[in-house]
């Protein structure tokens, strides 16, 4: 990403994915720019248009489709100019194909010219040596820039070629755009200038750009200021949330220590105070998450728009700048005028008040008080910067030396979350979770079924260990997209960012890696008999433990990722593909294929996460219906849940224990909830107080160990305590 305030180079624009369509992932064809300044292929946009509107795949902004269709969206001449340069550079193989001279057939009548050795940057033609020499000797072309073809293809003359490039008139082929009609705000060539714009005041392109550039730069500077305010507010919000969690951790420890020496009669008051504390922190965290999500979304949209505008102003030709000037000005003005969040909300920090007295039921020894603290807005004083804060946000990839767990040593979620410093130098001994901490939710309780939470009738988590997954050889921070059991008490971790399948023991010991084919970034993974199945891009792979590919199968391109799950027998693998499930045997043959709920539901489901149960059922997170669905091997729906227990979130990763209980991840609210084998919600299983922060993927090992990966690459392991223990 280009840093704020800097100008992108032409080399960056040509070598990055700026010229690739984010929908088809191919080079842009007939690029069209939406009002949000995101550019896509015309055909790709046509596929997204529905009901006279389409939603931008990147910023999710809904825009109306012109009556004439997506072809009426503004053509991106800036991207077209860069594409022409890229295509000219990659015109042919100098060693094998020997591109032919463009002028020889015009002079000698031959069907093909001689081998080209030079290129005219003004004419954009490849020339043989003879034609190149003659090109320099004519009155009309003696000033043209003729360069060596090998150097041109190597990119030595990109800047010169770009300067001499001229936008062509779409109405009159061969004519360059030279004027801007001021009343019509339209680009004109010499032919267009004659009629019907003959009486209109027109300006040369260079003069028009000089007149309009200051206005665009002023709008861009305003958006840059808003971006700085957004970033400062986001950092202040994170700092407030970190202080809240730190103080909450202190209070929890105080409550635990004060409760250890009291009589059994005080336990009810202890639970009441802890419940009140958890309810307050959960409410504050939810409010902070909403604000952070809004701030990050606005920041990303404004940053992308500013980067696009800066790229156009820095690299665009006059015609290209003017063709996009209206859209850019409108978008930047829109971003400037949008209401920005004024600053972080007041934060009520909980404080513990001890009131010793008579040990009777009317004596409250533990009581919470809340001290409101307004954080200083870093945008006003200007003294605080992301690098100068006294409280640094924890590194996502675990590189912070003070908080990074050492390799080979399992840590608790409290230690991994950085709360050891808040304990005032207390013992670094691990504290296991004793039983299950009840989470207080503001959502209404699900109507069907009895409320079993807190009654001792639900499986309970017992913390086992925690460990990082970043290894010394990793070039990037881990991004865990898949987990599965691998042999006895071992886990296989799919790290998409580092293109690796890593092996860890349940205790966090690194056991090496399973090699993957070159260039593959494994997404979802499942272990079979002496083999590993994983999805990458739009393919399903089966490899042995040495990394040798047994077979590969192409999957549908209309799904971003494909969930993979091993069947209980261990000799077949299931994969979700475009609303249905396909099952392959060890030889790579399609064993069965079904649509959850039958053909009537074709196209109505999108299983982003998938697993199987010991009872032979398929359990999936359906993002299309925003529900959890359980179906049998024939695709008949056994149960489905889409109630208030999802807290309005999209269902995440799913795992099933040996008795069929379903563990569903809700990433947005930092929870793992538990459902019965038919999909009825029973209650919360893990919350933020078990160390969960943006849980990503889960798996069940040996039917009794729930493994949870976080977005920062950390893994927590919990033993599932059954009902009868």
XYZ file of C-alpha atoms in Angstrom:
725
model
C 0.000 0.000 0.000
C 1.238 3.463 -0.858
C 1.822 5.485 2.265
C -0.269 8.564 2.877
C 1.040 11.612 1.120
C 3.456 9.810 -1.221
C 3.110 9.460 -4.978
C 2.967 5.944 -6.450
C 5.459 5.129 -9.173
C 4.679 3.831 -12.631
C 6.616 0.644 -11.901
C 4.407 -0.031 -8.861
C 1.269 0.464 -10.924
C 2.483 -1.921 -13.641
C 3.868 -4.615 -11.317
C 1.122 -4.635 -8.648
C -2.401 -6.036 -8.833
C -3.754 -2.559 -9.675
C -4.489 -3.730 -13.227
C -6.221 -6.939 -12.116
C -9.976 -7.220 -11.716
C -10.886 -8.107 -8.114
C -13.823 -10.215 -9.376
C -12.285 -12.494 -12.034
C -8.671 -11.977 -10.806
C -7.582 -11.557 -14.433
C -6.251 -8.509 -16.248
C -8.945 -5.859 -16.626
C -10.956 -6.009 -19.840
C -13.001 -2.899 -20.785
C -12.439 -1.338 -17.338
C -15.402 0.518 -15.872
C -15.192 2.720 -12.763
C -17.985 2.804 -10.173
C -18.850 5.989 -8.251
C -16.839 4.612 -5.291
C -13.720 4.684 -7.584
C -13.293 0.892 -7.710
C -12.654 -0.474 -11.208
C -13.782 -3.837 -12.654
C -14.290 -5.525 -16.018
C -17.487 -4.558 -17.789
C -18.555 -8.206 -18.146
C -17.876 -8.884 -14.456
C -20.049 -5.938 -13.436
C -22.817 -7.174 -15.722
C -22.916 -10.432 -13.776
C -23.319 -8.556 -10.466
C -26.090 -6.217 -11.641
C -29.469 -7.210 -10.235
C -32.697 -5.267 -10.005
C -31.187 -2.096 -11.382
C -28.461 -1.950 -8.718
C -25.167 -3.627 -7.931
C -23.023 -3.820 -4.814
C -19.287 -3.076 -5.000
C -17.410 -6.279 -4.057
C -14.756 -4.298 -2.120
C -16.483 -1.528 -0.161
C -20.014 -3.102 -0.367
C -21.530 0.223 -1.449
C -24.740 -0.177 -3.434
C -24.856 1.889 -6.640
C -27.630 2.254 -9.242
C -27.041 0.788 -12.699
C -27.629 3.330 -15.511
C -30.598 2.646 -17.796
C -28.185 1.777 -20.614
C -26.563 -0.910 -18.451
C -23.087 -1.262 -16.975
C -21.569 -0.099 -20.256
C -22.737 3.409 -19.322
C -20.426 3.520 -16.309
C -17.437 5.799 -16.848
C -14.611 4.165 -18.823
C -11.327 4.262 -16.922
C -8.966 5.806 -19.504
C -6.231 5.869 -16.857
C -6.285 2.075 -16.519
C -6.668 1.708 -20.289
C -3.476 3.681 -20.812
C -1.550 1.479 -18.365
C -2.985 -1.663 -19.970
C -1.865 -0.505 -23.416
C 1.653 -0.050 -22.059
C 1.660 -3.496 -20.440
C 0.336 -5.185 -23.594
C 2.924 -3.434 -25.756
C 5.746 -4.556 -23.459
C 4.534 -8.174 -23.543
C 3.880 -8.184 -27.273
C 6.014 -11.214 -28.176
C 8.962 -13.447 -27.396
C 12.131 -11.783 -28.637
C 14.047 -15.081 -28.651
C 11.449 -17.344 -30.288
C 8.735 -15.349 -32.036
C 10.847 -12.409 -33.388
C 8.090 -9.738 -33.695
C 7.755 -8.466 -37.239
C 8.283 -4.922 -38.493
C 5.038 -2.937 -38.813
C 6.204 -0.788 -41.800
C 7.729 -3.375 -44.149
C 4.358 -4.743 -45.373
C 3.267 -1.165 -46.208
C 6.302 -0.468 -48.401
C 7.211 -3.745 -50.077
C 3.844 -5.421 -50.300
C 5.098 -8.424 -48.364
C 2.611 -10.194 -46.145
C 4.986 -10.057 -43.188
C 7.824 -7.700 -42.314
C 11.363 -8.425 -41.238
C 12.337 -9.076 -37.639
C 11.824 -5.998 -35.475
C 14.774 -4.597 -33.516
C 13.484 -1.146 -32.499
C 10.290 0.608 -31.469
C 8.992 4.113 -32.096
C 7.450 5.448 -28.898
C 5.466 8.109 -30.766
C 3.959 5.794 -33.403
C 3.820 2.762 -31.067
C 5.164 0.571 -33.911
C 7.841 -2.154 -33.915
C 10.468 -1.508 -36.636
C 13.231 -3.458 -38.295
C 16.684 -1.879 -38.436
C 16.229 -0.483 -41.960
C 12.852 1.063 -41.209
C 14.168 2.457 -37.939
C 17.006 4.204 -39.776
C 14.601 5.602 -42.350
C 12.167 6.651 -39.650
C 14.765 9.042 -38.280
C 15.398 10.625 -41.712
C 11.938 11.792 -42.772
C 10.625 15.291 -42.192
C 7.499 14.106 -40.380
C 9.113 11.531 -38.083
C 12.667 12.750 -37.545
C 11.743 13.972 -34.017
C 10.177 10.670 -33.002
C 11.826 8.698 -30.206
C 13.111 5.361 -31.589
C 14.501 2.986 -28.920
C 15.982 -0.487 -28.749
C 13.226 -3.140 -28.667
C 14.983 -5.314 -26.088
C 15.309 -2.403 -23.692
C 11.699 -1.398 -24.327
C 10.444 -4.868 -23.451
C 12.623 -4.814 -20.336
C 10.835 -1.673 -19.127
C 13.726 0.788 -19.545
C 11.593 3.289 -21.450
C 8.258 2.963 -19.602
C 8.336 6.561 -18.377
C 9.070 7.937 -21.857
C 6.445 5.744 -23.479
C 3.913 6.863 -20.896
C 4.686 10.548 -21.543
C 4.175 10.131 -25.296
C 1.013 8.067 -24.919
C -2.166 9.780 -26.133
C -5.751 8.815 -25.336
C -7.683 7.905 -28.483
C -11.117 9.244 -29.319
C -13.717 6.446 -29.115
C -15.781 8.124 -31.872
C -12.951 8.744 -34.367
C -10.319 5.972 -34.435
C -6.808 7.277 -34.922
C -7.589 10.718 -33.541
C -6.137 11.691 -30.163
C -8.184 13.552 -27.559
C -6.872 17.130 -27.454
C -9.555 19.480 -26.045
C -12.031 19.801 -23.202
C -15.427 21.322 -23.965
C -16.155 23.425 -20.874
C -19.995 23.600 -21.075
C -20.319 19.871 -21.856
C -17.327 18.750 -19.731
C -16.462 16.332 -22.550
C -13.111 15.344 -24.067
C -12.819 16.095 -27.802
C -10.549 15.288 -30.689
C -10.113 17.607 -33.682
C -13.050 16.007 -35.504
C -15.327 16.298 -32.449
C -14.269 19.944 -32.088
C -15.835 20.863 -35.408
C -19.339 19.609 -34.730
C -21.421 19.969 -32.549
C -18.987 21.759 -30.205
C -17.831 24.360 -32.728
C -19.363 27.303 -30.842
C -18.512 26.003 -27.372
C -15.538 27.398 -25.434
C -12.859 24.713 -25.332
C -9.492 24.438 -23.630
C -6.414 22.376 -24.492
C -6.036 19.405 -22.177
C -2.903 20.701 -20.446
C -4.527 24.056 -19.683
C -7.724 22.380 -18.441
C -5.750 20.117 -16.111
C -3.839 23.106 -14.710
C -7.137 24.825 -13.975
C -8.828 21.840 -12.329
C -5.954 20.123 -10.543
C -5.927 22.542 -7.525
C -9.568 21.760 -6.766
C -8.925 18.029 -6.748
C -5.785 18.425 -4.665
C -7.699 20.521 -2.136
C -10.375 17.814 -1.827
C -7.683 15.159 -1.520
C -5.969 17.106 1.263
C -9.283 17.292 3.113
C -9.754 13.532 2.900
C -6.166 13.022 4.102
C -6.989 15.132 7.161
C -10.088 13.054 7.803
C -8.031 9.875 7.489
C -5.627 11.147 10.124
C -8.562 11.877 12.432
C -10.022 8.424 11.835
C -6.722 6.741 12.586
C -6.236 8.751 15.769
C -9.772 7.968 16.936
C -9.302 4.280 16.180
C -6.074 4.168 18.202
C -7.733 5.990 21.079
C -10.631 3.541 20.973
C -8.247 0.592 21.104
C -6.386 2.183 23.998
C -9.648 2.646 25.889
C -10.587 -0.971 25.262
C -7.149 -2.175 26.417
C -7.429 -0.152 29.632
C -10.892 -1.519 30.236
C -9.688 -5.102 29.825
C -6.625 -4.471 31.981
C -8.694 -2.997 34.780
C -11.296 -5.757 34.423
C -8.537 -8.355 34.774
C -7.330 -6.647 37.956
C -10.826 -6.625 39.383
C -11.343 -10.282 38.517
C -8.145 -11.161 40.376
C -9.206 -9.054 43.361
C -12.574 -10.725 43.438
C -10.993 -14.173 43.253
C -8.501 -13.413 46.044
C -11.139 -11.819 48.295
C -13.533 -14.722 47.771
C -10.997 -17.429 48.612
C -11.020 -16.689 52.366
C -14.715 -16.161 52.945
C -17.349 -18.638 54.029
C -19.675 -20.536 51.717
C -22.441 -18.048 52.478
C -20.570 -15.365 50.502
C -20.291 -17.389 47.281
C -23.671 -16.155 46.046
C -22.514 -12.536 46.392
C -19.278 -13.389 44.592
C -21.187 -14.803 41.616
C -23.457 -11.742 41.568
C -20.526 -9.317 41.447
C -18.666 -11.279 38.784
C -21.797 -11.498 36.695
C -22.287 -7.747 36.981
C -18.670 -7.161 35.969
C -18.892 -9.506 32.985
C -22.135 -7.917 31.842
C -20.586 -4.435 31.974
C -17.402 -5.424 30.143
C -19.333 -7.402 27.543
C -21.611 -4.451 26.885
C -18.627 -2.083 26.673
C -16.731 -4.445 24.374
C -19.706 -4.830 22.082
C -20.107 -1.057 21.850
C -16.370 -0.659 21.237
C -16.406 -3.361 18.548
C -19.207 -1.585 16.738
C -17.331 1.719 16.858
C -14.065 0.107 15.772
C -15.784 -1.696 12.919
C -17.355 1.568 11.737
C -14.082 3.461 12.068
C -12.056 0.777 10.253
C -14.660 0.553 7.498
C -14.730 4.321 6.949
C -10.966 4.494 7.113
C -10.551 1.746 4.514
C -13.080 3.305 2.125
C -11.525 6.769 2.449
C -7.972 5.417 2.165
C -8.758 3.453 -1.010
C -10.472 6.438 -2.598
C -7.585 8.735 -1.690
C -5.017 6.237 -2.992
C -6.874 5.946 -6.286
C -7.160 9.722 -6.660
C -3.494 10.201 -5.800
C -2.505 7.506 -8.288
C -4.551 9.141 -11.055
C -3.139 12.613 -10.326
C 0.422 11.275 -10.192
C 0.417 8.891 -13.131
C -2.576 9.850 -15.253
C -2.373 11.705 -18.495
C -4.329 14.897 -18.927
C -7.208 13.226 -20.712
C -7.380 10.482 -18.143
C -7.379 12.922 -15.245
C -10.120 14.991 -16.794
C -12.193 11.945 -17.680
C -12.153 10.876 -14.031
C -12.208 14.369 -12.538
C -15.972 14.446 -11.986
C -16.156 11.038 -10.354
C -13.099 11.673 -8.181
C -14.299 15.106 -7.084
C -17.758 13.787 -6.275
C -16.349 10.876 -4.267
C -13.791 12.981 -2.382
C -16.408 15.625 -1.606
C -18.728 12.883 -0.386
C -16.024 11.508 1.893
C -15.198 14.992 3.207
C -18.820 15.752 3.992
C -19.590 12.482 5.765
C -19.954 12.794 9.552
C -16.818 11.562 11.340
C -16.925 10.062 14.811
C -15.944 12.902 17.223
C -13.839 10.786 19.567
C -13.775 7.791 21.872
C -16.795 7.271 24.079
C -16.468 7.748 27.843
C -15.263 4.529 29.450
C -16.614 3.410 32.824
C -13.810 1.506 34.534
C -15.016 -0.904 37.206
C -13.626 -0.543 40.725
C -13.936 -3.045 43.554
C -15.107 -1.820 46.946
C -14.587 -4.099 49.948
C -16.993 -3.632 52.834
C -16.052 -6.035 55.643
C -18.769 -6.670 58.177
C -20.939 -9.312 59.651
C -20.975 -12.568 57.707
C -24.685 -12.824 57.173
C -26.871 -12.864 54.118
C -27.469 -9.115 54.327
C -23.770 -8.216 54.360
C -22.300 -7.455 50.923
C -18.540 -7.819 51.188
C -17.993 -7.439 47.450
C -19.412 -4.513 45.533
C -18.568 -2.951 42.172
C -18.309 0.765 41.486
C -17.649 2.345 38.108
C -15.331 5.299 37.648
C -15.925 7.179 34.443
C -12.720 8.174 32.682
C -12.693 10.321 29.529
C -9.607 9.510 27.463
C -7.704 12.430 25.961
C -8.451 12.739 22.270
C -5.164 12.294 20.419
C -6.472 14.323 17.486
C -6.681 17.503 19.590
C -3.335 17.553 21.329
C -1.373 16.262 18.331
C 1.306 14.975 20.687
C 0.337 11.322 20.672
C 1.255 9.266 17.654
C 0.998 5.539 16.917
C 4.702 5.216 17.632
C 4.736 7.390 20.751
C 1.895 5.926 22.828
C 2.853 4.668 26.245
C 0.479 1.736 25.726
C 1.260 -0.074 22.506
C -1.419 -2.325 20.980
C -0.289 -5.939 20.977
C 1.255 -7.149 17.740
C -1.089 -9.337 15.709
C 1.618 -11.694 14.616
C 3.106 -12.181 18.086
C 6.446 -10.465 17.383
C 6.323 -8.266 20.486
C 9.143 -9.563 22.629
C 7.362 -8.751 25.870
C 4.212 -10.682 25.045
C 5.348 -13.418 22.700
C 5.245 -16.875 24.294
C 8.497 -18.766 23.986
C 8.499 -21.767 21.701
C 7.790 -25.010 23.453
C 6.120 -23.413 26.512
C 2.332 -23.491 26.717
C 0.712 -20.337 28.045
C -2.707 -19.545 29.384
C -5.043 -17.130 27.597
C -4.457 -14.572 30.355
C -0.715 -14.633 29.705
C -1.193 -14.557 25.939
C -3.534 -11.565 26.208
C -0.876 -9.493 27.953
C -2.525 -9.301 31.400
C 0.490 -10.524 33.369
C 1.804 -6.952 33.553
C -1.461 -5.886 35.143
C -1.062 -8.320 38.023
C 1.559 -6.198 39.739
C 4.385 -8.732 39.664
C 2.337 -11.666 40.920
C 3.342 -15.256 40.335
C 3.661 -16.251 36.710
C 2.154 -19.631 37.512
C -0.547 -20.838 35.132
C -4.108 -20.606 36.445
C -6.499 -23.181 35.033
C -10.126 -22.316 34.494
C -12.157 -23.955 37.259
C -15.397 -24.927 35.614
C -17.284 -22.739 33.248
C -17.691 -18.988 33.573
C -21.248 -18.033 32.873
C -21.588 -15.298 30.265
C -24.334 -12.742 30.754
C -25.874 -11.772 27.418
C -28.280 -8.951 26.673
C -29.864 -10.998 23.887
C -33.209 -12.680 24.707
C -32.942 -16.321 25.702
C -34.008 -18.788 23.028
C -37.600 -19.826 23.529
C -37.515 -23.565 22.774
C -36.067 -25.990 25.283
C -35.083 -25.545 28.948
C -32.316 -23.150 29.954
C -29.507 -25.520 30.964
C -26.799 -22.882 31.301
C -25.326 -22.826 34.806
C -27.248 -25.950 35.824
C -24.307 -28.330 35.455
C -26.058 -30.237 32.655
C -23.879 -28.821 29.848
C -20.354 -29.867 28.854
C -17.892 -27.453 30.445
C -14.490 -26.193 29.221
C -11.316 -26.856 31.189
C -8.342 -24.859 29.951
C -5.506 -27.127 28.775
C -2.837 -24.972 27.095
C -2.106 -22.129 24.688
C 0.700 -21.703 22.152
C 1.712 -19.577 19.127
C 1.934 -20.986 15.596
C 4.496 -18.585 14.131
C 7.742 -20.426 13.479
C 11.230 -18.914 12.931
C 11.125 -19.621 9.178
C 7.794 -17.861 8.590
C 8.031 -14.725 6.475
C 4.608 -13.416 7.444
C 2.256 -13.459 10.403
C 0.220 -16.699 10.425
C -3.300 -16.698 9.027
C -4.912 -19.931 10.175
C -7.719 -20.958 7.833
C -7.982 -24.667 8.647
C -7.502 -27.089 11.559
C -7.917 -30.850 11.831
C -6.804 -33.706 14.107
C -3.690 -35.456 12.786
C -2.808 -38.779 14.363
C -2.670 -39.306 18.109
C -3.021 -36.035 20.088
C -1.705 -33.999 17.192
C -3.065 -31.049 15.194
C -2.577 -30.091 11.549
C -2.708 -26.312 11.009
C -3.342 -24.738 7.589
C -1.407 -21.442 7.467
C -2.624 -19.796 4.258
C -0.373 -16.749 4.625
C 2.847 -18.817 4.813
C 1.586 -21.557 2.440
C 2.229 -24.298 4.986
C 0.590 -27.254 6.739
C 2.131 -27.241 10.228
C 2.031 -30.080 12.738
C 1.710 -29.440 16.477
C 1.121 -31.654 19.469
C -1.763 -30.812 21.790
C 0.830 -29.381 24.179
C 2.062 -26.925 21.520
C 5.271 -28.742 20.469
C 6.130 -28.122 16.809
C 6.460 -31.439 14.908
C 7.419 -30.143 11.449
C 5.280 -29.624 8.353
C 3.545 -31.630 5.636
C 4.944 -30.413 2.281
C 2.423 -28.827 -0.089
C 2.710 -28.375 -3.883
C 4.607 -25.266 -4.913
C 2.453 -22.167 -5.153
C -0.456 -23.652 -3.151
C -1.938 -21.744 -0.220
C -3.943 -24.322 1.746
C -7.286 -23.072 3.008
C -9.407 -25.813 4.618
C -7.781 -29.138 5.584
C -8.825 -32.655 6.646
C -6.771 -35.745 7.559
C -7.672 -39.122 5.993
C -6.034 -42.546 6.135
C -2.319 -41.875 5.506
C -3.260 -38.824 3.449
C -4.241 -35.170 3.767
C -6.957 -33.397 1.787
C -7.009 -29.620 1.465
C -8.571 -26.934 -0.706
C -6.539 -24.189 -2.356
C -7.962 -21.567 -4.730
C -10.531 -23.536 -6.752
C -8.972 -27.013 -6.412
C -9.205 -29.970 -4.038
C -5.908 -31.791 -3.386
C -5.117 -35.163 -1.845
C -1.465 -35.620 -0.840
C 0.400 -38.192 1.209
C 2.398 -37.284 4.300
C 5.481 -36.692 2.128
C 3.672 -34.036 0.080
C 3.249 -36.148 -3.075
C 0.048 -35.291 -4.917
C -2.251 -38.313 -5.268
C -4.914 -36.453 -7.242
C -6.436 -32.997 -7.673
C -9.923 -31.947 -8.697
C -11.141 -28.616 -10.062
C -13.940 -26.965 -8.066
C -16.388 -24.186 -8.848
C -14.895 -20.720 -9.422
C -17.962 -18.886 -8.102
C -17.111 -19.676 -4.460
C -14.268 -17.846 -2.719
C -13.275 -20.741 -0.446
C -14.219 -24.395 -0.137
C -14.681 -26.126 3.231
C -13.221 -29.633 3.548
C -14.170 -32.321 6.104
C -13.154 -35.967 6.591
C -15.902 -38.584 6.846
C -15.975 -40.591 10.128
C -14.714 -43.689 8.252
C -11.555 -41.800 7.253
C -11.633 -43.035 3.643
C -13.675 -40.237 2.060
C -13.545 -36.461 2.030
C -16.443 -33.995 1.728
C -16.137 -30.521 0.205
C -18.679 -27.692 -0.097
C -19.101 -26.443 -3.671
C -21.577 -23.713 -4.704
C -24.409 -24.623 -2.354
C -23.999 -28.400 -2.473
C -21.690 -31.020 -0.941
C -19.492 -33.395 -2.934
C -17.933 -36.539 -1.414
C -14.815 -38.129 -2.995
C -13.187 -41.473 -2.204
C -9.456 -42.110 -1.809
C -9.083 -42.706 -5.575
C -10.513 -39.281 -6.386
C -13.833 -40.546 -7.763
C -17.042 -38.689 -6.909
C -18.879 -40.975 -4.466
C -21.968 -38.834 -3.875
C -23.279 -35.334 -4.283
C -26.272 -33.677 -2.623
C -27.887 -30.322 -1.958
C -28.750 -29.729 1.726
C -32.528 -29.729 1.879
C -32.982 -31.095 -1.639
C -33.088 -29.573 -5.120
C -35.660 -27.018 -4.009
C -32.849 -25.288 -2.135
C -30.480 -25.126 -5.123
C -28.559 -21.852 -4.963
C -30.104 -20.950 -1.596
C -27.272 -22.218 0.612
C -23.590 -21.347 0.958
C -21.740 -23.640 3.385
C -18.602 -21.679 4.301
C -17.621 -24.054 7.135
C -18.287 -27.800 7.146
C -17.663 -30.753 9.469
C -19.015 -34.252 10.095
C -20.304 -35.884 13.267
C -19.619 -39.393 14.613
C -23.275 -40.136 13.831
C -22.589 -39.552 10.119
C -24.310 -36.176 9.873
C -23.005 -33.133 8.032
C -22.901 -29.855 9.995
C -22.328 -26.579 8.155
C -22.427 -22.815 8.607
C -24.771 -21.441 5.962
C -23.930 -17.794 5.208
C -26.714 -17.499 2.644
C -29.442 -18.318 5.195
C -27.359 -17.068 8.167
C -27.962 -20.322 10.022
C -26.378 -23.556 11.221
C -27.715 -26.570 9.326
C -27.500 -30.293 10.197
C -28.307 -32.840 7.490
C -27.894 -36.574 6.987
C -25.856 -38.341 4.327
C -28.684 -37.976 1.790
C -28.976 -34.226 2.250
C -32.185 -34.270 4.315
C -32.143 -31.482 6.897
C -32.200 -32.942 10.415
C -32.080 -29.607 12.228
C -31.375 -25.930 11.643
C -30.778 -22.980 13.967
C -31.020 -19.306 13.076
C -32.296 -17.876 16.375
C -31.238 -14.943 18.583
C -28.365 -16.970 20.035
C -26.323 -16.017 16.949
C -26.371 -12.370 18.154
C -26.933 -11.253 14.562
C -23.534 -12.688 13.516
C -22.731 -14.940 10.610
C -22.099 -18.489 11.896
C -18.420 -19.414 11.895
C -16.357 -22.565 12.258
C -18.092 -25.715 13.557
C -16.818 -28.755 15.477
C -18.568 -31.816 16.902
C -17.544 -33.895 19.941
C -17.886 -37.662 20.308
C -21.449 -37.372 21.643
C -22.618 -35.174 18.804
C -22.679 -31.820 20.602
C -21.993 -28.975 18.149
C -19.588 -26.134 18.956
C -20.228 -23.042 16.811
C -17.853 -20.066 16.630
C -19.242 -16.507 16.628
C -16.198 -14.434 15.728
C -17.749 -10.976 16.021
C -18.759 -11.438 19.690
C -15.758 -13.585 20.742
C -17.854 -16.633 21.619
C -18.180 -20.355 21.028
C -21.746 -21.551 21.670
C -22.904 -25.127 22.137
C -25.860 -26.810 20.416
C -27.357 -30.260 20.775
C -26.925 -32.872 17.976
C -30.080 -31.600 16.227
C -28.997 -27.952 16.225
C -30.910 -26.576 19.238
C -28.993 -23.879 21.118
C -28.002 -24.811 24.682
C -25.876 -21.825 25.729
C -22.406 -20.260 25.706
C -19.379 -22.562 25.942
C -16.446 -20.116 25.599
C -16.394 -16.317 25.851
C -13.832 -13.510 25.934
C -13.105 -14.400 29.547
C -11.621 -17.686 28.399
C -9.056 -15.743 26.354
C -11.009 -15.647 23.067
C -10.235 -12.648 20.866
C -11.542 -12.961 17.311
C -11.664 -16.783 17.152
C -11.263 -18.013 13.576
C -11.257 -21.826 13.188
C -11.919 -24.759 15.560
C -11.532 -28.537 15.511
C -12.193 -31.422 17.889
C -9.326 -33.804 18.747
C -10.058 -37.273 20.148
C -13.657 -36.170 20.667
C -12.804 -34.319 23.876
C -10.289 -31.547 23.149
C -11.619 -28.376 21.490
C -8.837 -26.536 19.626
C -9.516 -22.843 18.872
C -7.333 -20.639 16.657
C -7.375 -16.854 16.990
C -6.855 -14.228 14.302
C -3.395 -13.395 15.683
C -2.160 -16.965 15.083
C -2.467 -18.163 18.698
C -4.101 -21.518 19.494
C -6.022 -22.297 22.700
C -6.817 -25.893 23.695
C -9.700 -26.731 26.045
C -10.694 -30.126 27.402
C -14.443 -30.657 27.102
C -15.698 -31.930 30.424
C -18.632 -34.290 29.715
C -21.926 -34.227 31.556
C -21.264 -37.313 33.664
C -17.897 -36.203 35.133
